[in-house]
Short mmCIF file of C-alpha atoms and ligand atoms in Angstrom, two decimals:
data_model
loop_
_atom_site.label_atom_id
_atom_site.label_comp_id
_atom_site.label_asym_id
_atom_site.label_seq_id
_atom_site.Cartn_x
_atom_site.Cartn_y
_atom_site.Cartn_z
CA UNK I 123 9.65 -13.18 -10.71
CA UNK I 124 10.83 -10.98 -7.75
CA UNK I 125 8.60 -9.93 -5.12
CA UNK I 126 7.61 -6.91 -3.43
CA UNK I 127 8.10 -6.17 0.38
CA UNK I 128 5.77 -3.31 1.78
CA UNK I 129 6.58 -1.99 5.20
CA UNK I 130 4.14 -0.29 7.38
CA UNK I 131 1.44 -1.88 4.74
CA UNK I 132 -1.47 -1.40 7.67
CA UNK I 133 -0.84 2.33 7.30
CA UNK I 134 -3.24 4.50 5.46
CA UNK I 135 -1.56 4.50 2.28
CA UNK I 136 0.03 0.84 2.65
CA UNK I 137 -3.22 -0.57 3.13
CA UNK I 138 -4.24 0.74 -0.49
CA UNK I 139 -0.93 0.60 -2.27
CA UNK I 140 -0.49 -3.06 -1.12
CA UNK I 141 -3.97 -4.01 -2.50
CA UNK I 142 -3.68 -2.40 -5.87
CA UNK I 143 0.02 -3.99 -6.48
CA UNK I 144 -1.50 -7.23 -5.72
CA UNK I 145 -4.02 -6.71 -8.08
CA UNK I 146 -1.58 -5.73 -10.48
CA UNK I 147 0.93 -8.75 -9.67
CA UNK I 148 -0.79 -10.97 -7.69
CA UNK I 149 -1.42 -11.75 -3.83
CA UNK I 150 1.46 -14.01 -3.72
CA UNK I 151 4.18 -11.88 -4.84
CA UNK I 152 3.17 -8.44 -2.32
CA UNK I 153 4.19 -8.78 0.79
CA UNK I 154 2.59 -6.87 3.40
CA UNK I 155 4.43 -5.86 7.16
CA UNK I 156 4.00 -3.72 9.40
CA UNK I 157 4.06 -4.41 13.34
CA UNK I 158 0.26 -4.14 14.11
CA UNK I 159 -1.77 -7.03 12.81
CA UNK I 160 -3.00 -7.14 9.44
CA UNK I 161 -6.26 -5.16 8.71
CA UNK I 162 -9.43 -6.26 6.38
CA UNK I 163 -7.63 -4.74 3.39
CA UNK I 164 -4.39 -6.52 3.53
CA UNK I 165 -5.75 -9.68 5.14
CA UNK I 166 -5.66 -11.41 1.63
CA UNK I 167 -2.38 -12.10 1.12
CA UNK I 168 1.43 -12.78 2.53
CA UNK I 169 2.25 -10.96 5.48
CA UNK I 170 5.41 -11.00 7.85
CA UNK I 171 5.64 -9.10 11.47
CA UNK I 172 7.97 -6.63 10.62
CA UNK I 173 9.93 -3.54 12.90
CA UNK I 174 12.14 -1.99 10.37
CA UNK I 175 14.91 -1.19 12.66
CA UNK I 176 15.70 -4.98 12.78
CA UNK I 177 17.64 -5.52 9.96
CA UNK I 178 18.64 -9.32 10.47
CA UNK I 179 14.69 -9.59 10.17
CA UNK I 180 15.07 -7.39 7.06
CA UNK I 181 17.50 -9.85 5.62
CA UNK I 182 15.24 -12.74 6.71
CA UNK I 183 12.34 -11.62 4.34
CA UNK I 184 14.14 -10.43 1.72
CA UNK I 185 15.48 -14.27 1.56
CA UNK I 186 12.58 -16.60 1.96
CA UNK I 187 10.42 -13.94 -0.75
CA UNK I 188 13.26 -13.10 -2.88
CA UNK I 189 12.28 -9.55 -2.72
CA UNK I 190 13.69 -7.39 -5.61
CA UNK I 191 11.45 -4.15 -4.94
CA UNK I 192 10.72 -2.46 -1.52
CA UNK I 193 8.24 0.07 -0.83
CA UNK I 194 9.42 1.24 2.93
CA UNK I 195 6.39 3.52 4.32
CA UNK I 196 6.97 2.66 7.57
CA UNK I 197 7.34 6.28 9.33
CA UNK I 198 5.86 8.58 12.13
CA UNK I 199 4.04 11.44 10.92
CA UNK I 200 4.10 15.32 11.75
CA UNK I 201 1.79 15.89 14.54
CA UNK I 202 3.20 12.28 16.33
CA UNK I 203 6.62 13.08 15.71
CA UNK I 204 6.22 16.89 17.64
CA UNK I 205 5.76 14.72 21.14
CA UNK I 206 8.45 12.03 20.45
CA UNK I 207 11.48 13.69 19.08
CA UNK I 208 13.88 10.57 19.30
CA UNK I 209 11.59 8.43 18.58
CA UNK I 210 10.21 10.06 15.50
CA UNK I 211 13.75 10.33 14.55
CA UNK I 212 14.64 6.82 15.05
CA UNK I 213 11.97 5.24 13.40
CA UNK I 214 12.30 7.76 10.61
CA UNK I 215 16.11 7.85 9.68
CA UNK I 216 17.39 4.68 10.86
CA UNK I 217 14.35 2.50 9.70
CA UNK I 218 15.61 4.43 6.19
CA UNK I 219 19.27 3.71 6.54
CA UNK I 220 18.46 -0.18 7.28
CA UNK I 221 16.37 -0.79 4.13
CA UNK I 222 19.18 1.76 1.68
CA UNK I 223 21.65 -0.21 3.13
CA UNK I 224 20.08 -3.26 2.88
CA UNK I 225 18.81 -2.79 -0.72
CA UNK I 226 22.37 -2.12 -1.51
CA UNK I 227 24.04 -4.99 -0.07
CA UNK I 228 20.98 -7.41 -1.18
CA UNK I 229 21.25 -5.78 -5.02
CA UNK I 230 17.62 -5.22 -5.11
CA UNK I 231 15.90 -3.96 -8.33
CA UNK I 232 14.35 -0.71 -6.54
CA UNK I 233 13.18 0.99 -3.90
CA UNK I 234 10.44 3.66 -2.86
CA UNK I 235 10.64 5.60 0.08
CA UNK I 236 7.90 8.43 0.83
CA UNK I 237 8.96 12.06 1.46
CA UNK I 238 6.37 15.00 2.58
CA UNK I 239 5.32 18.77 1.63
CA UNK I 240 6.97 18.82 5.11
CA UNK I 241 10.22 19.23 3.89
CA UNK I 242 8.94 22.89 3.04
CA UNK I 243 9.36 25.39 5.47
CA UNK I 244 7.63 28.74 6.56
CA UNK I 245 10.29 30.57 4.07
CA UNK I 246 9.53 28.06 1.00
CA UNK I 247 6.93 29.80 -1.43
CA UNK I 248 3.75 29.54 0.07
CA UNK I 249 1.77 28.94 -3.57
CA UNK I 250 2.41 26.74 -6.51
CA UNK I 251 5.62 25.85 -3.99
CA UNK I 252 8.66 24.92 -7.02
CA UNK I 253 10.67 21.62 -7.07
CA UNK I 254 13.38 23.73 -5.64
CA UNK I 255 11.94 26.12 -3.49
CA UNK I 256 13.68 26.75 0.06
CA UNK I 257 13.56 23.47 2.35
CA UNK I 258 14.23 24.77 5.90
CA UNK I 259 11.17 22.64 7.73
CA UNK I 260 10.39 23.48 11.10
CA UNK I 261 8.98 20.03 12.64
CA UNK I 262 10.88 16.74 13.59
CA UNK I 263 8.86 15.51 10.54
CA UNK I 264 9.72 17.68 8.06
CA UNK I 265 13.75 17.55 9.54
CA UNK I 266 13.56 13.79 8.99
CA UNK I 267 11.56 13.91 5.30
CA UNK I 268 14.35 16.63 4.32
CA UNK I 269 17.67 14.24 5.50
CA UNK I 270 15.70 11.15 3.98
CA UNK I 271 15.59 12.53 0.94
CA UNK I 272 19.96 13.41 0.89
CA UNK I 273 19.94 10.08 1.70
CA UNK I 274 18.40 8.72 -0.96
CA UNK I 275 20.01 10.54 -3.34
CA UNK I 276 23.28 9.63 -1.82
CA UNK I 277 23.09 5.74 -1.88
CA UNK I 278 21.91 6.15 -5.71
CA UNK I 279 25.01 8.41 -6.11
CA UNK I 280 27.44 6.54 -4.47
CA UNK I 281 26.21 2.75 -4.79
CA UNK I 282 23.24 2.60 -7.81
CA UNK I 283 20.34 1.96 -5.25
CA UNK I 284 17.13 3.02 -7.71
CA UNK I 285 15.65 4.56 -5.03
CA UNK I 286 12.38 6.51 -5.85
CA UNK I 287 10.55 8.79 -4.05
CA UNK I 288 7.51 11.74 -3.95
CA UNK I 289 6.73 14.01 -1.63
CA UNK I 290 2.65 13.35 -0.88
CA UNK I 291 0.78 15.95 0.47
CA UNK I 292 -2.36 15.09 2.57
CA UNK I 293 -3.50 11.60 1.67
CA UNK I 294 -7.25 11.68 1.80
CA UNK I 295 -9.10 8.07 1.65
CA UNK I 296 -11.70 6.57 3.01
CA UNK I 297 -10.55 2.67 3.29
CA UNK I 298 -8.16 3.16 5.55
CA UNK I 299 -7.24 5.55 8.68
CA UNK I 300 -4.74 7.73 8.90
CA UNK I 301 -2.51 7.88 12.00
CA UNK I 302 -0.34 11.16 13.76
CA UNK I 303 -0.79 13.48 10.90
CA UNK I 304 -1.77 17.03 10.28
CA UNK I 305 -3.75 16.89 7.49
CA UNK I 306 -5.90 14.04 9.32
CA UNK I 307 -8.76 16.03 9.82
CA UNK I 308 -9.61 16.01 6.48
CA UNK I 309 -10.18 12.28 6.79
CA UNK I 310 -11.96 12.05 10.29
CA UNK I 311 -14.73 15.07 8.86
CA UNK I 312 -16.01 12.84 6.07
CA UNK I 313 -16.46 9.95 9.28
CA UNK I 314 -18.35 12.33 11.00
CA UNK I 315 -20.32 13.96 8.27
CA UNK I 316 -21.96 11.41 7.91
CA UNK I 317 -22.53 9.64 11.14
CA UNK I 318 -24.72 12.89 11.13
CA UNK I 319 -22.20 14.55 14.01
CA UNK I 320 -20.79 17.83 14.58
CA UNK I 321 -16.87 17.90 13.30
CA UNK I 322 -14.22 19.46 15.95
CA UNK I 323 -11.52 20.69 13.81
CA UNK I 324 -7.91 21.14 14.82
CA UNK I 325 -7.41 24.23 11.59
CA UNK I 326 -8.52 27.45 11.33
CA UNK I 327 -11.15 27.85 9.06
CA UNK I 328 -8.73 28.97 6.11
CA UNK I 329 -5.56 27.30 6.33
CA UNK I 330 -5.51 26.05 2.77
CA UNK I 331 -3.33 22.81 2.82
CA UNK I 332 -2.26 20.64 -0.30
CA UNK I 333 -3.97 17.38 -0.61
CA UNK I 334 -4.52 14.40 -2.72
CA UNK I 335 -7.29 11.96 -3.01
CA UNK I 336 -5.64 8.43 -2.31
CA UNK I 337 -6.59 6.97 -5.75
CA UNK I 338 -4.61 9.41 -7.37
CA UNK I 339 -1.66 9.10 -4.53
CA UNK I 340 -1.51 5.01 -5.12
CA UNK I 341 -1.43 5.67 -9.08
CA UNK I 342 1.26 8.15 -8.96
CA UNK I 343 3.47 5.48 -6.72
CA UNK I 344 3.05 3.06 -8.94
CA UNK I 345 3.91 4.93 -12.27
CA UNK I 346 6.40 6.49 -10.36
CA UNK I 347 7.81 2.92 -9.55
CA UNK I 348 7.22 1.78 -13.54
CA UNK I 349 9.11 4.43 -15.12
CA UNK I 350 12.26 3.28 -16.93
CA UNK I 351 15.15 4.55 -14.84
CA UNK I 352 15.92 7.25 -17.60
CA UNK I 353 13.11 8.87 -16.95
CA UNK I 354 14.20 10.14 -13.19
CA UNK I 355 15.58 12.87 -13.27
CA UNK I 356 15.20 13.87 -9.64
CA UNK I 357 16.66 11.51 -7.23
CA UNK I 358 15.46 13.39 -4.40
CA UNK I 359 11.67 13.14 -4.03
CA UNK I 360 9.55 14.52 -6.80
CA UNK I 361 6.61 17.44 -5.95
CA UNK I 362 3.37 16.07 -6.59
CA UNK I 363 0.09 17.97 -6.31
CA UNK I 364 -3.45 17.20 -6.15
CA UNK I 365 -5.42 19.98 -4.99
CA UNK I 366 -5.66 22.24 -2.47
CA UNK I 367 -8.92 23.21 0.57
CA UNK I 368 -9.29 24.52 3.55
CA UNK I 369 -11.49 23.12 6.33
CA UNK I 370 -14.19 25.98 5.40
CA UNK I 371 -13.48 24.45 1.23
CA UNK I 372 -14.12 21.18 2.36
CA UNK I 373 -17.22 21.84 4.69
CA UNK I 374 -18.62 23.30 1.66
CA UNK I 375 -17.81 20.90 -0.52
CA UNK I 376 -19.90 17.87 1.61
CA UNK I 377 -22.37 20.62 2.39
CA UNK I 378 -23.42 20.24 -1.26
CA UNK I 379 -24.34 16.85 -0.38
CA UNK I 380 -24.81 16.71 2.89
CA UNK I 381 -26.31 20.91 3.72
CA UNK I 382 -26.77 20.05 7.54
CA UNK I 383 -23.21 19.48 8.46
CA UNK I 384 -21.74 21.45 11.35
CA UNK I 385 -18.25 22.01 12.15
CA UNK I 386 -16.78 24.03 14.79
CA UNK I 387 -12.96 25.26 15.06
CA UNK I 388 -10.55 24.76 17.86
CA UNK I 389 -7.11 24.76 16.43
CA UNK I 390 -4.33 23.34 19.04
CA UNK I 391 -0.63 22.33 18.04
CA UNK I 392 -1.52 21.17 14.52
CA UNK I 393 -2.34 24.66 13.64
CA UNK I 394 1.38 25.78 14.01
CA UNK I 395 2.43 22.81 11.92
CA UNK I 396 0.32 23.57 9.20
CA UNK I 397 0.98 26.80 8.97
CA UNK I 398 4.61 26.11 8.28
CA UNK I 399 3.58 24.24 5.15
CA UNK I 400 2.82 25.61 1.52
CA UNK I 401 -0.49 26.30 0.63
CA UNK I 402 -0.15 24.51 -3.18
CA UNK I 403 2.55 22.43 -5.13
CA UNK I 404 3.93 23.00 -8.74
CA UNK I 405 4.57 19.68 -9.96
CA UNK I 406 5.83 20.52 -13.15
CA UNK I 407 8.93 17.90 -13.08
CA UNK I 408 6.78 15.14 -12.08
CA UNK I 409 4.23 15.54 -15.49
CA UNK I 410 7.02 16.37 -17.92
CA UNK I 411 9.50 13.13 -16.53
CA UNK I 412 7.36 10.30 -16.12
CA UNK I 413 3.42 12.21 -17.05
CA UNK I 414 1.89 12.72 -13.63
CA UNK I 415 -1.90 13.54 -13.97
CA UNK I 416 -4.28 13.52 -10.90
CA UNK I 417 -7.71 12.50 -11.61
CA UNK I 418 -9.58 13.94 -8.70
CA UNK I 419 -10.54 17.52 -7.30
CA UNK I 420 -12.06 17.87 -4.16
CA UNK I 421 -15.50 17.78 -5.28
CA UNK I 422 -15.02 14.57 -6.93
CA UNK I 423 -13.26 13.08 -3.82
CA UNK I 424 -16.19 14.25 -1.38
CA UNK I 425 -19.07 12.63 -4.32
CA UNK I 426 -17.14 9.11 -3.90
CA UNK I 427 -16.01 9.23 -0.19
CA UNK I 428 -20.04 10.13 0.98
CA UNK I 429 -21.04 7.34 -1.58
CA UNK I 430 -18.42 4.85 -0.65
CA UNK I 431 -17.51 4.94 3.36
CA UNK I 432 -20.76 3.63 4.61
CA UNK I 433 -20.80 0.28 2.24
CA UNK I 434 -16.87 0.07 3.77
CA UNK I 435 -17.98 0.18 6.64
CA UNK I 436 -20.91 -2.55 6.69
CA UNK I 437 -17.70 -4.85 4.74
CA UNK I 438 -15.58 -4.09 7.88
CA UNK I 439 -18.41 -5.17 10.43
CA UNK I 440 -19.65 -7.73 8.31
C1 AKB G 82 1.12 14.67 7.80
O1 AKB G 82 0.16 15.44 7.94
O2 AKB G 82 2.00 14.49 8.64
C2 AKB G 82 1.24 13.93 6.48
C3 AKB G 82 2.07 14.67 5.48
C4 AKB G 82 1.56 15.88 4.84
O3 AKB G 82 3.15 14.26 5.21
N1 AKB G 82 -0.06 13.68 5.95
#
């Protein structure tokens, strides 16, 4: 069998994706890198120091695993990305290149590579935003997610690489913590929810974001990634939609469960960001190619996030 090779698998969504493929394959054939040590989720299985931009090192694990599928999520996100330009950009393009060029040269079987909403810009259509709707982002993110995805659709052009891709909106989960992003608040509010605090958030009240519970996010990456080839029609980076809240939807939403919970707003940078991004997603292409469904809305997220995060977190100090 060929093995899987997960970059930046302590990420938010790594840390997830990696357990659920090794649940589906086994812990022996996922491995998990990233350059931070491995965290409680990933801590079961293979896993190789990894910075992407080293491609002999690349090479190296490809070898010793025989990797035939790589799912590179190493990448900076939007708000990070806004104070390091070249860095962002670095990490983000050439970490990209490395693993499509490697991929090519290596023959592997496939290879997924996350894009963003971010690749929409403030003249895209703000609701149920189309496949093809205007892409002239106005971050370093969105810049990078946009090229990444011309990439992609070059080396499968030009040299056959099945490289896959979707373009995630905010990941919300509660296993794991996101890091740089926009749409982190909607993580850190469930934290502080219930730790009983009040939650600071960087939004206005109604800046109405697209979002996905991280279930849903790790099931669409893997059908994505199961789909005979036929059925891709986009070589790109699919839309894929969840739902959509704002801060004042989702304070209501763990009000129902939890009615004393304050918030207060102070939007900084962030706001600007998300402002630039569409309000919802029409997924259409995604659910007629290979049959995208999400499973969760946001009131179903909130029930198993406030039922779930504390017994995580007695398994994490345990
Ligand atoms: C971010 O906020 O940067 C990411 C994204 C929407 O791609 N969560």
């Amino acid at each position: 069998m060929q093995n899987i090779l997960i970059t930046g698998a302590c990420g938010q969504l790594g840390s997830e994706l990696t357990t659920e493929l090794r649940n589906i394959y086994g812990s022996d054939h996922v491995i998990a890198s990233d350059i931070s040590e491995p965290n409680l989720l990933i801590a079961d299985g293979p896993f190789e120091y990894l910075d992407v931009l080293d491609r002999p090192r690349i090479e190296e694990i490809i070898e010793k695993y025989n990797i035939g599928i790589i799912y590179h999520l190493a990448a900076v996100l939007s708000a990070t990305a806004e104070k390091n330009i070249s860095q962002a950009w670095k990490l983000n393009m050439d970490g990209l290149l490395k693993v499509l060029d490697t991929s090519k040269e290596k023959k592997l079987d496939r290879v997924f590579w996350p894009s963003s909403i971010a690749v929409f810009g403030p003249d895209a259509k703000k609701e149920r935003t189309p496949q093809s709707s205007a892409c002239n982002p106005t971050t370093v993110y969105g810049i990078s997610k946009l090229a990444g995805e011309q990439w992609c659709s070059y080396f499968y052009r030009k040299f056959g690489v099945d490289v896959r891709s979707l373009r995630y909106p905010g990941l919300i989960g509660y296993k794991s913590h996101p890091g740089g992003g926009t749409t982190d608040y909607a993580v850190d509010i469930y934290h502080k929810a219930i730790k009983g605090e009040v939650f600071d958030c960087f939004l206005k009240k109604d800046t109405a974001l697209p979002m996905m519970y991280m279930s849903d996010a790790v099931k669409a990456t893997i059908n994505l990634m199961q789909a005979p080839a036929e059925r891709i029609t986009i070589r790109t980076s699919y839309n894929i939609s969840g739902f959509s809240f704002s801060p004042k939807d989702i304070t209501a939403s763990i009000r129902s469960m939890i009615p004393e919970f304050e918030i207060q707003y102070n939007p900084d940078h962030r706001q600007a960001i998300a402002e630039s991004w569409p309000h919802s997603i029409d997924d259409s292409p995604a659910r007629t190619d290979w049959g995208w469904k999400p499973e969760y809305n946001l009131q179903s997220m909130t029930e198993e996030i406030i039922k779930n995060l504390p017994v995580f977190w007695n398994m994490e100090t345990a």
